[in-house]
mmCIF file of C-alpha atoms and ligand atoms in Angstrom:
data_model
loop_
_atom_site.group_PDB
_atom_site.id
_atom_site.type_symbol
_atom_site.label_atom_id
_atom_site.label_comp_id
_atom_site.label_asym_id
_atom_site.label_seq_id
_atom_site.Cartn_x
_atom_site.Cartn_y
_atom_site.Cartn_z
ATOM 1 C CA MET A 779 -7.236 22.927 -25.322
ATOM 2 C CA ASP A 780 -9.967 20.360 -24.673
ATOM 3 C CA SER A 781 -11.701 21.117 -27.970
ATOM 4 C CA THR A 782 -8.634 20.177 -30.066
ATOM 5 C CA SER A 783 -8.383 16.633 -28.691
ATOM 6 C CA SER A 784 -10.275 13.532 -29.772
ATOM 7 C CA LEU A 785 -10.374 12.481 -26.111
ATOM 8 C CA PRO A 786 -13.096 13.153 -23.530
ATOM 9 C CA PRO A 787 -12.737 16.495 -21.700
ATOM 10 C CA TRP A 788 -10.028 16.966 -19.128
ATOM 11 C CA PRO A 789 -11.639 16.345 -15.687
ATOM 12 C CA ARG A 790 -13.047 19.521 -14.127
ATOM 13 C CA THR A 791 -12.160 18.261 -10.652
ATOM 14 C CA PRO A 792 -8.742 16.630 -10.231
ATOM 15 C CA PRO A 793 -9.123 12.877 -9.663
ATOM 16 C CA ALA A 794 -8.055 12.210 -6.072
ATOM 17 C CA HIS A 795 -7.633 9.362 -3.610
ATOM 18 C CA GLY A 796 -6.016 9.173 -0.170
ATOM 19 C CA GLY A 797 -2.995 11.439 -0.054
ATOM 20 C CA VAL A 798 -2.831 12.480 -3.697
ATOM 21 C CA LEU A 799 -4.623 14.310 -6.464
ATOM 22 C CA LEU A 800 -3.942 14.131 -10.196
ATOM 23 C CA ARG A 801 -3.507 17.429 -12.016
ATOM 24 C CA ARG A 802 -1.865 18.854 -15.105
ATOM 25 C CA ALA A 803 1.918 19.025 -14.944
ATOM 26 C CA ARG A 804 3.389 22.519 -14.794
ATOM 27 C CA ALA A 805 6.799 24.166 -15.073
ATOM 28 C CA GLY A 806 7.144 24.221 -11.280
ATOM 29 C CA ASP A 807 7.243 20.404 -11.340
ATOM 30 C CA ALA A 808 10.648 20.432 -13.062
ATOM 31 C CA ALA A 809 12.560 19.711 -9.847
ATOM 32 C CA MET A 810 10.421 16.590 -9.299
ATOM 33 C CA ALA A 811 11.045 15.540 -12.913
ATOM 34 C CA ARG A 812 14.784 15.988 -12.433
ATOM 35 C CA GLU A 813 14.673 13.806 -9.328
ATOM 36 C CA LEU A 814 12.599 11.194 -11.141
ATOM 37 C CA SER A 815 15.251 11.107 -13.873
ATOM 38 C CA THR A 816 17.883 9.983 -11.352
ATOM 39 C CA ASP A 817 16.070 6.638 -10.987
ATOM 40 C CA PRO A 818 17.941 4.276 -13.318
ATOM 41 C CA TYR A 819 14.725 2.504 -14.422
ATOM 42 C CA VAL A 820 12.425 5.473 -15.132
ATOM 43 C CA PRO A 821 14.307 6.732 -18.226
ATOM 44 C CA THR A 822 14.157 3.237 -19.746
ATOM 45 C CA ILE A 823 10.328 3.152 -19.715
ATOM 46 C CA GLY A 824 9.536 6.669 -20.949
ATOM 47 C CA THR A 825 11.003 9.735 -22.597
ATOM 48 C CA LEU A 826 12.610 11.392 -19.553
ATOM 49 C CA PRO A 827 16.387 11.437 -20.140
ATOM 50 C CA PRO A 828 18.626 10.105 -17.359
ATOM 51 C CA HIS A 829 19.854 12.862 -15.005
ATOM 52 C CA ALA A 830 17.808 15.479 -16.842
ATOM 53 C CA GLY A 831 18.785 19.119 -16.682
ATOM 54 C CA ASP A 832 16.261 21.937 -16.255
ATOM 55 C CA ASP A 833 15.606 22.290 -19.979
ATOM 56 C CA GLU A 834 15.173 18.536 -20.462
ATOM 57 C CA ALA A 835 12.794 18.388 -17.503
ATOM 58 C CA LEU A 836 10.713 21.241 -18.936
ATOM 59 C CA GLU A 837 10.660 19.614 -22.373
ATOM 60 C CA TRP A 838 9.434 16.389 -20.765
ATOM 61 C CA ILE A 839 6.664 18.323 -18.996
ATOM 62 C CA ASN A 840 5.671 19.904 -22.323
ATOM 63 C CA ARG A 841 5.577 16.456 -23.929
ATOM 64 C CA GLN A 842 3.168 15.354 -21.174
ATOM 65 C CA HIS A 843 0.829 18.210 -22.151
ATOM 66 C CA ARG A 844 0.950 17.161 -25.794
ATOM 67 C CA ARG A 845 -0.188 13.610 -24.973
ATOM 68 C CA TYR A 846 -3.719 14.923 -24.546
ATOM 69 C CA ASP A 847 -3.672 17.194 -27.596
ATOM 70 C CA GLU A 848 -2.390 14.307 -29.733
ATOM 71 C CA GLY A 849 -5.126 11.980 -28.445
ATOM 72 C CA THR A 850 -2.600 9.613 -26.817
ATOM 73 C CA GLY A 851 -4.154 9.883 -23.375
ATOM 74 C CA PHE A 852 -4.105 11.741 -20.068
ATOM 75 C CA SER A 853 -0.737 12.370 -18.452
ATOM 76 C CA PHE A 854 -1.151 13.638 -14.899
ATOM 77 C CA ALA A 855 1.259 14.936 -12.326
ATOM 78 C CA ILE A 856 0.734 13.060 -9.066
ATOM 79 C CA ALA A 857 0.549 15.786 -6.416
ATOM 80 C CA GLU A 858 0.416 15.599 -2.649
ATOM 81 C CA ALA A 859 -3.155 16.547 -1.780
ATOM 82 C CA ALA A 860 -2.015 18.523 1.273
ATOM 83 C CA THR A 861 0.544 20.719 -0.530
ATOM 84 C CA ASP A 862 -0.158 20.344 -4.287
ATOM 85 C CA ALA A 863 3.577 19.559 -4.670
ATOM 86 C CA ALA A 864 4.312 17.104 -7.469
ATOM 87 C CA VAL A 865 5.625 13.730 -6.318
ATOM 88 C CA GLY A 866 5.356 11.733 -9.543
ATOM 89 C CA GLN A 867 3.628 11.148 -12.842
ATOM 90 C CA CYS A 868 0.967 8.759 -14.094
ATOM 91 C CA GLY A 869 -0.793 8.259 -17.384
ATOM 92 C CA LEU A 870 -3.938 6.698 -18.813
ATOM 93 C CA TRP A 871 -3.109 5.814 -22.421
ATOM 94 C CA LEU A 872 -6.104 5.621 -24.698
ATOM 95 C CA SER A 873 -4.969 4.823 -28.231
ATOM 96 C CA GLN A 874 -7.029 1.596 -27.996
ATOM 97 C CA LEU A 875 -10.159 3.341 -26.698
ATOM 98 C CA PRO A 876 -12.120 2.407 -29.867
ATOM 99 C CA ASP A 877 -11.722 -1.216 -28.672
ATOM 100 C CA GLY A 878 -12.656 -0.317 -25.074
ATOM 101 C CA ARG A 879 -9.116 -0.714 -23.723
ATOM 102 C CA ALA A 880 -6.454 1.458 -22.080
ATOM 103 C CA THR A 881 -3.069 0.974 -20.497
ATOM 104 C CA ALA A 882 -1.693 2.857 -17.492
ATOM 105 C CA GLY A 883 1.700 3.676 -16.042
ATOM 106 C CA TYR A 884 3.092 5.475 -13.001
ATOM 107 C CA SER A 885 6.322 6.621 -11.375
ATOM 108 C CA VAL A 886 6.963 8.278 -8.004
ATOM 109 C CA ALA A 887 10.066 10.359 -7.257
ATOM 110 C CA PRO A 888 12.512 8.431 -5.045
ATOM 111 C CA SER A 889 12.197 10.794 -2.039
ATOM 112 C CA ALA A 890 8.384 10.365 -2.001
ATOM 113 C CA ARG A 891 8.257 6.555 -2.162
ATOM 114 C CA GLY A 892 6.908 4.268 0.523
ATOM 115 C CA ARG A 893 4.024 6.562 1.529
ATOM 116 C CA GLY A 894 1.291 4.918 -0.519
ATOM 117 C CA TYR A 895 1.306 7.606 -3.211
ATOM 118 C CA ALA A 896 1.617 5.233 -6.179
ATOM 119 C CA ALA A 897 -1.259 3.061 -4.928
ATOM 120 C CA ASP A 898 -3.384 6.165 -4.252
ATOM 121 C CA ALA A 899 -2.555 7.603 -7.677
ATOM 122 C CA LEU A 900 -3.398 4.371 -9.507
ATOM 123 C CA THR A 901 -6.666 4.105 -7.561
ATOM 124 C CA ALA A 902 -7.591 7.676 -8.561
ATOM 125 C CA LEU A 903 -6.461 7.122 -12.164
ATOM 126 C CA THR A 904 -8.506 3.933 -12.446
ATOM 127 C CA ALA A 905 -11.653 5.557 -11.040
ATOM 128 C CA PHE A 906 -11.152 8.377 -13.520
ATOM 129 C CA GLY A 907 -10.822 5.760 -16.267
ATOM 130 C CA TRP A 908 -14.321 4.476 -15.547
ATOM 131 C CA THR A 909 -15.680 7.973 -16.242
ATOM 132 C CA VAL A 910 -14.378 7.683 -19.828
ATOM 133 C CA PRO A 911 -17.263 6.524 -22.033
ATOM 134 C CA GLY A 912 -16.555 3.233 -23.788
ATOM 135 C CA LEU A 913 -13.594 2.227 -21.606
ATOM 136 C CA PHE A 914 -13.960 -1.257 -20.125
ATOM 137 C CA ARG A 915 -10.446 -2.504 -19.377
ATOM 138 C CA ILE A 916 -7.174 -0.972 -18.121
ATOM 139 C CA ALA A 917 -3.995 -3.066 -18.424
ATOM 140 C CA LEU A 918 -0.596 -2.727 -16.749
ATOM 141 C CA TYR A 919 2.613 -4.342 -18.002
ATOM 142 C CA ILE A 920 5.069 -4.911 -15.154
ATOM 143 C CA GLU A 921 8.445 -6.622 -15.064
ATOM 144 C CA PRO A 922 8.445 -9.610 -12.689
ATOM 145 C CA TRP A 923 11.243 -8.171 -10.505
ATOM 146 C CA ASN A 924 9.300 -4.934 -9.917
ATOM 147 C CA VAL A 925 7.578 -5.892 -6.676
ATOM 148 C CA GLY A 926 6.890 -2.246 -5.802
ATOM 149 C CA SER A 927 4.830 -1.981 -8.972
ATOM 150 C CA THR A 928 3.028 -5.327 -8.635
ATOM 151 C CA ARG A 929 2.062 -4.431 -5.049
ATOM 152 C CA THR A 930 0.880 -1.025 -6.265
ATOM 153 C CA ALA A 931 -1.276 -2.735 -8.884
ATOM 154 C CA GLU A 932 -2.753 -5.128 -6.335
ATOM 155 C CA ARG A 933 -3.450 -2.327 -3.847
ATOM 156 C CA ALA A 934 -5.396 -0.530 -6.585
ATOM 157 C CA GLY A 935 -7.506 -3.632 -7.298
ATOM 158 C CA TYR A 936 -5.759 -4.981 -10.393
ATOM 159 C CA LEU A 937 -5.582 -8.735 -10.919
ATOM 160 C CA ARG A 938 -2.639 -10.626 -12.335
ATOM 161 C CA GLU A 939 -3.651 -12.345 -15.572
ATOM 162 C CA GLY A 940 -0.396 -13.993 -16.581
ATOM 163 C CA VAL A 941 3.091 -13.573 -17.918
ATOM 164 C CA LEU A 942 3.793 -12.323 -21.418
ATOM 165 C CA ARG A 943 7.089 -13.891 -22.449
ATOM 166 C CA SER A 944 9.587 -11.732 -24.327
ATOM 167 C CA HIS A 945 6.880 -9.084 -24.617
ATOM 168 C CA GLN A 946 8.929 -5.963 -25.258
ATOM 169 C CA GLU A 947 12.387 -4.495 -25.368
ATOM 170 C CA ILE A 948 13.527 -2.265 -22.498
ATOM 171 C CA ALA A 949 17.053 -0.843 -22.452
ATOM 172 C CA GLY A 950 17.998 -3.098 -25.342
ATOM 173 C CA VAL A 951 16.877 -6.364 -23.711
ATOM 174 C CA ARG A 952 13.733 -8.406 -24.442
ATOM 175 C CA ARG A 953 11.688 -8.565 -21.234
ATOM 176 C CA ASP A 954 8.989 -10.824 -19.876
ATOM 177 C CA MET A 955 6.108 -8.730 -18.555
ATOM 178 C CA LEU A 956 3.414 -9.565 -16.039
ATOM 179 C CA LEU A 957 -0.024 -8.582 -17.283
ATOM 180 C CA TYR A 958 -2.292 -6.986 -14.692
ATOM 181 C CA ALA A 959 -5.723 -5.595 -15.502
ATOM 182 C CA ALA A 960 -8.800 -3.986 -13.994
ATOM 183 C CA VAL A 961 -12.203 -4.086 -15.654
ATOM 184 C CA ARG A 962 -15.077 -1.625 -15.383
ATOM 185 C CA PRO A 963 -17.153 -2.429 -12.294
ATOM 186 C CA GLU A 964 -20.646 -3.771 -13.033
HETATM 187 C C1 COA B 487 6.853 1.308 -8.236
HETATM 188 C C2 COA B 487 6.668 2.681 -7.599
HETATM 189 C C3 COA B 487 5.735 3.505 -8.479
HETATM 190 C C4 COA B 487 6.056 2.521 -6.206
HETATM 191 O O1 COA B 487 5.810 3.817 -5.671
HETATM 192 P P1 COA B 487 5.498 4.066 -4.107
HETATM 193 O O2 COA B 487 4.774 5.376 -4.002
HETATM 194 O O3 COA B 487 6.704 3.875 -3.301
HETATM 195 O O4 COA B 487 4.469 2.881 -3.822
HETATM 196 P P2 COA B 487 3.438 2.832 -2.594
HETATM 197 O O5 COA B 487 4.061 3.519 -1.409
HETATM 198 O O6 COA B 487 2.099 3.309 -3.070
HETATM 199 O O7 COA B 487 3.376 1.278 -2.275
HETATM 200 C C5 COA B 487 2.412 0.427 -2.870
HETATM 201 C C6 COA B 487 2.699 -0.991 -2.385
HETATM 202 O O8 COA B 487 3.949 -1.439 -2.932
HETATM 203 C C7 COA B 487 4.839 -1.806 -1.893
HETATM 204 N N1 COA B 487 6.170 -1.399 -2.338
HETATM 205 C C8 COA B 487 6.536 -0.182 -2.831
HETATM 206 N N2 COA B 487 7.831 -0.194 -3.175
HETATM 207 C C9 COA B 487 8.279 -1.440 -2.902
HETATM 208 C C10 COA B 487 9.534 -2.091 -3.072
HETATM 209 N N3 COA B 487 10.591 -1.436 -3.602
HETATM 210 N N4 COA B 487 9.637 -3.397 -2.694
HETATM 211 C C11 COA B 487 8.566 -4.060 -2.214
HETATM 212 N N5 COA B 487 7.344 -3.503 -2.041
HETATM 213 C C12 COA B 487 7.210 -2.214 -2.372
HETATM 214 C C13 COA B 487 4.353 -1.037 -0.687
HETATM 215 O O9 COA B 487 4.769 -1.650 0.524
HETATM 216 C C14 COA B 487 2.861 -1.105 -0.895
HETATM 217 O O10 COA B 487 2.375 -2.391 -0.597
HETATM 218 P P3 COA B 487 1.549 -2.692 0.737
HETATM 219 O O11 COA B 487 0.446 -1.689 0.726
HETATM 220 O O12 COA B 487 1.139 -4.082 0.553
HETATM 221 O O13 COA B 487 2.519 -2.443 1.850
HETATM 222 C C15 COA B 487 8.035 3.417 -7.469
HETATM 223 O O14 COA B 487 8.962 2.567 -6.809
HETATM 224 C C16 COA B 487 8.629 3.844 -8.793
HETATM 225 O O15 COA B 487 8.327 4.933 -9.293
HETATM 226 N N6 COA B 487 9.502 2.999 -9.396
HETATM 227 C C17 COA B 487 10.165 3.337 -10.664
HETATM 228 C C18 COA B 487 9.180 3.406 -11.823
HETATM 229 C C19 COA B 487 8.385 2.140 -11.988
HETATM 230 O O16 COA B 487 8.855 1.026 -11.780
HETATM 231 N N7 COA B 487 7.119 2.332 -12.388
HETATM 232 C C20 COA B 487 6.213 1.228 -12.637
HETATM 233 C C21 COA B 487 6.496 0.612 -13.967
HETATM 234 S S1 COA B 487 5.441 -0.801 -14.281
#
């Protein structure tokens, strides 16, 4: 699998921090994906359909695998370190790697929120990012109302750089986005 991608190798040891580790998604994560799809916001920012059935959840998991093969980036399941049970998903998107830049995103299933998992996952994802040769900057685009996400970014060491007015369309509406970023430590 690794040899078919233009990206650096998949990490031999799952990136980990605090209560989570980041691993490949697998079919057994479908129940988590189905729960994630009940969040009204998650389907608007990715390809998981709202209230996904089993087949849709499995197709979404398969799409996450293809992200690496296609050279789009690394999509990880966020798993509880203690149990290896999936609690969410995060991605490091590397289509701008030739310019030294990446973006990242993350979602945690509603029943697993409020335990620090998103902040732990973003911390692990960011540290993994600095192992990617030629990567110097990771950006996050966050809607101003999404305080859970801005706090997650701050907990993981990202700094707010400004507001991008009318930056993108989500659910048919142009949205302002806050720009957060982390840069490779000296
Ligand atoms: C945003 C999201 C990932 C947070 O996940 P989580 O695992 O509950 O977050 P954590 O427990 O790691 O919390 C991280 C910080 O955010 C704060 N936080 C989390 N949810 C919050 C909320 N709804 N309101 C206010 N603060 C919140 C926590 O208190 C913590 O801050 P602190 O350490 O200063 O107390 C989760 O709510 C989610 O998946 N939302 C839908 C998808 C989404 O918005 N993704 C991000 C798109 S940019």
